[in-house]
Amino acid sequence: MFFNRKAQEEKPEDIMMDTEVYACKDDGCIGWMRKDFASYDLKCPLCGNDTSMEIRELPKIN
């Protein structure tokens, strides 16, 4: 059998950076969105409740 390990070795590292996000205020909901992709009304994309701004360490998007 042949296994191609070349693709695994060339995988670039994820660059982590502090990112502003809006997270749902409801304790039972895990919804959040990056500030760059936030909706106009800043409502949770999953449950529709209000959100608050947080800083999270996330992979950089190119």
Short mmCIF file of C-alpha atoms in Angstrom, two decimals, residues 12-45:
data_model
loop_
_atom_site.label_atom_id
_atom_site.label_comp_id
_atom_site.label_asym_id
_atom_site.label_seq_id
_atom_site.Cartn_x
_atom_site.Cartn_y
_atom_site.Cartn_z
CA PRO A 12 0.88 25.43 7.14
CA GLU A 13 0.62 26.34 10.80
CA ASP A 14 -2.48 28.17 11.96
CA ILE A 15 -1.57 31.67 13.09
CA MET A 16 -3.51 32.45 16.25
CA MET A 17 -4.43 36.03 17.07
CA ASP A 18 -6.65 37.91 19.49
CA THR A 19 -9.95 38.60 17.72
CA GLU A 20 -12.96 40.65 18.74
CA VAL A 21 -16.13 38.55 18.77
CA TYR A 22 -19.74 39.03 19.82
CA ALA A 23 -20.86 36.18 22.10
CA CYS A 24 -24.42 35.41 23.19
CA LYS A 25 -25.33 36.61 26.69
CA ASP A 26 -27.58 33.58 27.29
CA ASP A 27 -25.72 31.01 29.43
CA GLY A 28 -27.43 28.12 27.63
CA CYS A 29 -26.35 29.25 24.15
CA ILE A 30 -22.91 28.85 22.57
CA GLY A 31 -23.47 31.27 19.67
CA TRP A 32 -20.83 33.80 18.71
CA MET A 33 -19.58 35.64 15.61
CA ARG A 34 -16.44 37.52 14.62
CA LYS A 35 -16.75 41.31 14.62
CA ASP A 36 -15.89 41.37 10.90
CA PHE A 37 -18.84 39.07 10.10
CA ALA A 38 -21.35 40.31 12.70
CA SER A 39 -24.92 41.03 11.74
CA TYR A 40 -26.15 44.62 11.71
CA ASP A 41 -28.37 44.24 14.80
CA LEU A 42 -25.70 42.25 16.79
CA LYS A 43 -28.18 39.50 17.69
CA CYS A 44 -27.04 35.92 18.35
CA PRO A 45 -27.08 33.91 15.10
#
